[in-house]
Tab-separated table of C-alpha atoms in Angstrom:
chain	number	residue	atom	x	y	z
A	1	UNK	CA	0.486	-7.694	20.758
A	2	UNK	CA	4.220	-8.483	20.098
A	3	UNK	CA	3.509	-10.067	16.698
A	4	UNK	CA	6.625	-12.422	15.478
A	5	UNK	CA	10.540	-11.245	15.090
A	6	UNK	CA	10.964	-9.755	11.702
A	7	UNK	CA	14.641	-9.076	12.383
A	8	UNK	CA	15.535	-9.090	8.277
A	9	UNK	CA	13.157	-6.113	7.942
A	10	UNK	CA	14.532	-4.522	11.057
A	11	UNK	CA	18.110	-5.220	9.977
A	12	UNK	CA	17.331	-3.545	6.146
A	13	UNK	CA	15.378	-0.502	8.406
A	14	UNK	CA	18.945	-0.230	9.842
A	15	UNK	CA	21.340	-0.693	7.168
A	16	UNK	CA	19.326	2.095	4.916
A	17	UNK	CA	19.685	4.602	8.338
A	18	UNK	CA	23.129	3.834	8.427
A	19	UNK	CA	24.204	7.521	7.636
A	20	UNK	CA	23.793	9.815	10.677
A	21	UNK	CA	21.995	12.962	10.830
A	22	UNK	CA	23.511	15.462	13.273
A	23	UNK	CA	22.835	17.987	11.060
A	24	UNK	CA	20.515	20.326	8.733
A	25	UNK	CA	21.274	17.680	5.604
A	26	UNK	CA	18.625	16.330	3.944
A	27	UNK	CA	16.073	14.212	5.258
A	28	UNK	CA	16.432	10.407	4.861
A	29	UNK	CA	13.616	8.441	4.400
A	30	UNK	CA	12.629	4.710	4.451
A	31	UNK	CA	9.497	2.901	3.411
A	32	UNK	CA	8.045	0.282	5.121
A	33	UNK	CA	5.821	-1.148	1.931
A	34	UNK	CA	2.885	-3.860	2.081
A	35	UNK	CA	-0.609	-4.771	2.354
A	36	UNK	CA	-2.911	-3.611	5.638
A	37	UNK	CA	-2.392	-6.704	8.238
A	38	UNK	CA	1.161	-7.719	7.346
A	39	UNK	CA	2.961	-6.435	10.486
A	40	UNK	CA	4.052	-3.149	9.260
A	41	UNK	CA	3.401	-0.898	12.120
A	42	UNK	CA	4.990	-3.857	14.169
A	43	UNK	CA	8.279	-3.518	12.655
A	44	UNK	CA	8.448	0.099	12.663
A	45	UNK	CA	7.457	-0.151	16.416
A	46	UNK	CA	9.939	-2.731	16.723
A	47	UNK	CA	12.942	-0.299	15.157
A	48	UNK	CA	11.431	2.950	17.150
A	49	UNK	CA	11.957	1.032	20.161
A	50	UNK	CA	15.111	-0.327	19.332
A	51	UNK	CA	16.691	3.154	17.997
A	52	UNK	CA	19.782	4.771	19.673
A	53	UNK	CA	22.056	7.838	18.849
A	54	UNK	CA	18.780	9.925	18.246
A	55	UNK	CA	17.990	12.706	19.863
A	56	UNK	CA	14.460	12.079	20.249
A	57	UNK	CA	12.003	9.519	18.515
A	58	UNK	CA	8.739	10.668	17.782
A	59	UNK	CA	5.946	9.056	16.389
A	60	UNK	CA	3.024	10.897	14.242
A	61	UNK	CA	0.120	8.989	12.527
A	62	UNK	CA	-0.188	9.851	9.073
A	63	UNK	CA	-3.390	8.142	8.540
A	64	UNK	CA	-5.318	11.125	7.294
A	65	UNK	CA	-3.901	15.024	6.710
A	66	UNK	CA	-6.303	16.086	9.703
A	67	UNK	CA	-5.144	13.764	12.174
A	68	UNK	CA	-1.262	14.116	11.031
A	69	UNK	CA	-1.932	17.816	11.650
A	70	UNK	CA	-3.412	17.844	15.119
A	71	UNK	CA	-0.467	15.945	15.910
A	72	UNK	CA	1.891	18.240	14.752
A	73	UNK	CA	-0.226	20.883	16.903
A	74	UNK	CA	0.015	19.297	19.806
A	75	UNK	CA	4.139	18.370	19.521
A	76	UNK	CA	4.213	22.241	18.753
A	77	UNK	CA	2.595	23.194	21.560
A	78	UNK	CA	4.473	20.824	24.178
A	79	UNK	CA	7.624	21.962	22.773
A	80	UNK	CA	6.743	25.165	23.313
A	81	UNK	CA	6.951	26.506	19.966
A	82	UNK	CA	3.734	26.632	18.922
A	83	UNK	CA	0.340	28.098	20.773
A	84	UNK	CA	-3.064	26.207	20.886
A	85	UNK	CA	-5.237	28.209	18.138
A	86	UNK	CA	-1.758	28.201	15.659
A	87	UNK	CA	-3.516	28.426	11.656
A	88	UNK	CA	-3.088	25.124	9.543
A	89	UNK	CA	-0.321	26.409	7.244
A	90	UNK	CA	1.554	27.582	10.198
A	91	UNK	CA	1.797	24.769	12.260
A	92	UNK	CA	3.209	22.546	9.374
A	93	UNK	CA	5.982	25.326	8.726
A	94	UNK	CA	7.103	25.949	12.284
A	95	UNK	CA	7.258	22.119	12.995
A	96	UNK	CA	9.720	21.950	9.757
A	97	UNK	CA	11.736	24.514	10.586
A	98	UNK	CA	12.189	23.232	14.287
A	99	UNK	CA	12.972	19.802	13.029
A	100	UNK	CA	15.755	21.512	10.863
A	101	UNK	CA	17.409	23.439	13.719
A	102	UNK	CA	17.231	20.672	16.462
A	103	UNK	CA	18.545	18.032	14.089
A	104	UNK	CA	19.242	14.559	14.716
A	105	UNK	CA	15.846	13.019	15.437
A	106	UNK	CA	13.588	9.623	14.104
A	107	UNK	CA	10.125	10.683	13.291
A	108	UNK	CA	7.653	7.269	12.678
A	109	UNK	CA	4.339	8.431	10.443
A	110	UNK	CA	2.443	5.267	10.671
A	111	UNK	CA	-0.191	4.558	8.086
A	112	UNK	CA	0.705	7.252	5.524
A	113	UNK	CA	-1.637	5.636	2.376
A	114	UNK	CA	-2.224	8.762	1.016
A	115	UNK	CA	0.774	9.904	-0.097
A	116	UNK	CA	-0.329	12.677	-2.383
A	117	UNK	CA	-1.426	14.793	0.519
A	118	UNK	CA	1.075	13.643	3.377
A	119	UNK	CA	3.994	14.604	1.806
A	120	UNK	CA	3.568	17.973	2.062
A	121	UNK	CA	3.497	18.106	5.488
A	122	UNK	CA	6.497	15.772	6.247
A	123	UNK	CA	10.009	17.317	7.055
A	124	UNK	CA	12.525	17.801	4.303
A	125	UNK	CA	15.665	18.041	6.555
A	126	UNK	CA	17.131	17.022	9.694
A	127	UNK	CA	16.914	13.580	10.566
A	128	UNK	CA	15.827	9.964	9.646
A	129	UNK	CA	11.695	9.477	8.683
A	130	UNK	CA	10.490	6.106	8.579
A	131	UNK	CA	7.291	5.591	6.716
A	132	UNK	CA	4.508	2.739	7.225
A	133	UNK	CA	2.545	2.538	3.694
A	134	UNK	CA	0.266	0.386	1.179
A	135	UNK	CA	1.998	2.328	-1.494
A	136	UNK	CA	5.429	1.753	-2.971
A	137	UNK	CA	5.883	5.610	-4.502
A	138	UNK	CA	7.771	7.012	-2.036
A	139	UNK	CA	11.225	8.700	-2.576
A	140	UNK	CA	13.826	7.337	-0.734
A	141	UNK	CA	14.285	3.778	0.054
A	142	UNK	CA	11.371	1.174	-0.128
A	143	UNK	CA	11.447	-1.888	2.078
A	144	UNK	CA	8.496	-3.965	0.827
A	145	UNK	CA	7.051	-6.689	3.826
A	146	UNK	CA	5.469	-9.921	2.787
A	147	UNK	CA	3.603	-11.942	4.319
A	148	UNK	CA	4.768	-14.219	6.979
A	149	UNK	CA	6.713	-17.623	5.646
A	150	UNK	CA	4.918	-20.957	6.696
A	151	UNK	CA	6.908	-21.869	9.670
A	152	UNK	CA	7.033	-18.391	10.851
A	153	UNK	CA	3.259	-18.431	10.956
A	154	UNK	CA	2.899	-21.614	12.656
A	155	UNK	CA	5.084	-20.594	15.554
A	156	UNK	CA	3.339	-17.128	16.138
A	157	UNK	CA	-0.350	-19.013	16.406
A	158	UNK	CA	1.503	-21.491	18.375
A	159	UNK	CA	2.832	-19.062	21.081
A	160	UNK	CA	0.071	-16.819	20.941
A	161	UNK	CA	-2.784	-19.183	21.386
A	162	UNK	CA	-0.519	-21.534	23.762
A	163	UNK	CA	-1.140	-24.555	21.618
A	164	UNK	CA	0.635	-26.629	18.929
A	165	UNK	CA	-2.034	-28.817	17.714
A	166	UNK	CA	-1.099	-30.069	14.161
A	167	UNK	CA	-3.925	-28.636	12.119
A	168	UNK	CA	-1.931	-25.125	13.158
A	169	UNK	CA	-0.083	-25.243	9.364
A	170	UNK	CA	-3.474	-25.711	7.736
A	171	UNK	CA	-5.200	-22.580	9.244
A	172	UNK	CA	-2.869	-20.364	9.140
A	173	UNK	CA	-2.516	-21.451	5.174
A	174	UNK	CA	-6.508	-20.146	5.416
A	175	UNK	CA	-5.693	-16.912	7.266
A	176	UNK	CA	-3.303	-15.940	3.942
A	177	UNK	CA	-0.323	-15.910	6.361
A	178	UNK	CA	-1.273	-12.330	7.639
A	179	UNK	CA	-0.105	-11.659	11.655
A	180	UNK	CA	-3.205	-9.232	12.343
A	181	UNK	CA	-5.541	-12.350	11.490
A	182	UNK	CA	-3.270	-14.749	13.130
A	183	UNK	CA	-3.111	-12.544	16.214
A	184	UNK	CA	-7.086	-12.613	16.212
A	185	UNK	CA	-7.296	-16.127	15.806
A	186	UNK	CA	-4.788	-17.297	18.274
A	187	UNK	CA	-6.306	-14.579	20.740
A	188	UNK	CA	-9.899	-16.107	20.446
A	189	UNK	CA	-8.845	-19.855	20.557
A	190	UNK	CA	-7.376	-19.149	23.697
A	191	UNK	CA	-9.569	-17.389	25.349
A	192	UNK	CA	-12.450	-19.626	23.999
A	193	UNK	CA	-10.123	-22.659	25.260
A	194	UNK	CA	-10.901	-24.362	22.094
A	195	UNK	CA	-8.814	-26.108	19.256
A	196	UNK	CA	-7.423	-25.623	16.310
A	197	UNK	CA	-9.833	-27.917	14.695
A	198	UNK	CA	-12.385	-26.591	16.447
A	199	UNK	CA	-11.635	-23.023	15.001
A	200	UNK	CA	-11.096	-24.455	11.696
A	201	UNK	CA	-15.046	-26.097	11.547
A	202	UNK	CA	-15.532	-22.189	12.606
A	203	UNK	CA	-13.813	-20.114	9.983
A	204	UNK	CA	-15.657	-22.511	6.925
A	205	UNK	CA	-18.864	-22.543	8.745
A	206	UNK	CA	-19.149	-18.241	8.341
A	207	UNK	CA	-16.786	-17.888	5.432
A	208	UNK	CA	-19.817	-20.241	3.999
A	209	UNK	CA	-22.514	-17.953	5.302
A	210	UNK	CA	-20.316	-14.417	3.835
A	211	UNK	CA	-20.012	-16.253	0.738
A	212	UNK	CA	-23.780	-17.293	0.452
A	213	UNK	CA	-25.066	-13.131	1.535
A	214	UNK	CA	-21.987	-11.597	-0.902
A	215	UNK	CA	-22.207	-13.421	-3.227
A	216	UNK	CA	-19.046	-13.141	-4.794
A	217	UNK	CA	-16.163	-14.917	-3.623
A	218	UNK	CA	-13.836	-11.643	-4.946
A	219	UNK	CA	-15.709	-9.411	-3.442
A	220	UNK	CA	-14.791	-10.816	0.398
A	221	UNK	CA	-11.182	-9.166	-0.472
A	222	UNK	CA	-9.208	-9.710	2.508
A	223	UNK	CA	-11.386	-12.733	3.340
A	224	UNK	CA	-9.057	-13.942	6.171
A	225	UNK	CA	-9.767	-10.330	8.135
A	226	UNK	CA	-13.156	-10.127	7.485
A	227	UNK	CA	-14.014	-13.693	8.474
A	228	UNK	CA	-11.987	-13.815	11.665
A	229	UNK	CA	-13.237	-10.399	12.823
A	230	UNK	CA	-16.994	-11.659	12.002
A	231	UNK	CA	-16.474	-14.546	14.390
A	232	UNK	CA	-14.902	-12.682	17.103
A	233	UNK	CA	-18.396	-9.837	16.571
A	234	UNK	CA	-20.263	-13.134	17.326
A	235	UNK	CA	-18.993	-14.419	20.311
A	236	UNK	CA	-19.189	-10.947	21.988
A	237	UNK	CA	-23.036	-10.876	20.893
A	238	UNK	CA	-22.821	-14.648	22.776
A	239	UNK	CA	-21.023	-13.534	25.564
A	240	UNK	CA	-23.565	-10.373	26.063
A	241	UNK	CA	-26.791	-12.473	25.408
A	242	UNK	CA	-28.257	-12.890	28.886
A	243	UNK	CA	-27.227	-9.320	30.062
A	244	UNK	CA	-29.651	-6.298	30.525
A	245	UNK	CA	-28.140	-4.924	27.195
A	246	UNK	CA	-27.264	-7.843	25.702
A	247	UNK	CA	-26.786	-5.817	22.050
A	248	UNK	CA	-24.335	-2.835	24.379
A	249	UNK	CA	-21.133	-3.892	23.560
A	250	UNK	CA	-21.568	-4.325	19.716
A	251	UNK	CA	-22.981	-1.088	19.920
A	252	UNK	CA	-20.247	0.434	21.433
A	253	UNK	CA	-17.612	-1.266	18.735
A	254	UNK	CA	-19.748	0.523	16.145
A	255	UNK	CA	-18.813	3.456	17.709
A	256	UNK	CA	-15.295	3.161	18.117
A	257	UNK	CA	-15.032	1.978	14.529
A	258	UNK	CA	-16.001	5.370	13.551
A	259	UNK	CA	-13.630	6.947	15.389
A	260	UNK	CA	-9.240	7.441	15.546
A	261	UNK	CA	-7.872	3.796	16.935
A	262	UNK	CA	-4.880	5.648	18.051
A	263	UNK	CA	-6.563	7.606	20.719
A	264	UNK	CA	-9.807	5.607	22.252
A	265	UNK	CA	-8.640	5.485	26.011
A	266	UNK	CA	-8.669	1.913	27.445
A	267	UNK	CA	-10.479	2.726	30.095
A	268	UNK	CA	-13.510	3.639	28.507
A	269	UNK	CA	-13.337	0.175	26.911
């Protein structure tokens, strides 16, 4: 889902890779900064798109060690520097020491929350490294992203969900002003074919019922997320409710919760 324009944060992205790379010089690194659901993987998809004068752009998903690894592994291997059964330590090495001699590249490690043990693994020199993270401790330049302004907001639910009804300031006031839960909502009141009153007699009714089985309004955390993906669980279990396996397709999203986002095919969706 194309999200909104953030074309400040994109502009800052730019200015901070304004030096060059075309050779084994330090590594420069940027920070995209912010809470989970605030558009940062959007932006850095937005600038990896966007990028010119690189010699390649490459994009690595730093959400755990394991997965950042197999990555590397497999980038190894189809460069043709590495060979399938390459040991742990090894694979980190060569891929630094390749990025050093074929200089001049943008490398996007999305997710990268636990810096302590991605660090390590990410290249020193070479090129231009653009981070997506909930921390702020990260050498180099830190571009924090808020959350969308008010009128931004309105216009993304607006285009998204191909209404402009005028209760569309007061939701997205309930949905904290966070893209991922505006994309959801916008997604399910038009497919639904509903309104945005409609959606907001919705979001109170089961933000009512989370409240009465948790108990604790601080404990629903990011309440806009959980309360928007709860009603979108529910009208699948609707949808399903007449079919031979009318309990299949929640079943299956259990699954896929469990496993990598980045690599469920589509088609076995």
């Amino acid at each position: 889902i194309k999200y909104v324009e953030r074309t400040e944060e994109t502009a800052l992205i730019r200015q901070a890779f304004t030096s060059r790379v075309t050779e084994a010089k330090p590594v420069i690194l940027v920070a995209i900064e912010g809470l989970g659901g605030v558009g940062k993987s959007q932006i850095a998809l937005d600038y990896f798109y966007q990028a010119q004068d690189y010699t390649q752009a490459i994009w690595f998903s730093g959400k755990t060690p394991e997965i950042l690894l197999q990555q590397y592994q497999k980038f190894g291997f189809e460069q043709g520097f590495l060979e399938r059964d390459a040991k742990a330590d090894d694979i980190v090495v060569r891929v630094k020491q390749w990025l050093i001699n074929n200089p001049g590249w943008l490398i996007v490690v999305d997710g990268a929350d636990n810096q302590k043990e991605i660090s390590p693994m990410l290249p020193i020199q070479g090129g231009h490294l653009l981070i997506t993270s909930r921390h702020k401790n990260w050498p180099g330049t830190i571009i924090p992203i808020k959350i969308l302004k008010p009128e931004k907001a309105v216009e993304m639910l607006n285009r998204l969900s191909g209404r402009a009804d005028s209760e569309a300031a007061e939701l997205v006031k309930k949905l904290g002003f966070l893209p991922l839960a505006i994309a959801q909502v916008a997604a399910y009141i038009h497919n639904n074919k509903i309104t945005t009153e409609e959606y907001l007699d919705l979001y109170e009714d089961v933000r009512n019922k989370l409240l009465n089985e948790i108990l604790d309004e601080d404990a629903l955390g990011h309440e806009s997320l959980l309360v928007t993906w709860n009603i979108s669980i529910a009208a699948i279990a609707n949808e399903n409710k007449n079919s031979d396996n009318p309990h299949l397709a929640q079943e299956i999203l259990t699954v896929c919760s469990y496993l990598h986002s980045d690599y469920i095919p589509r088609s076995t969706l």
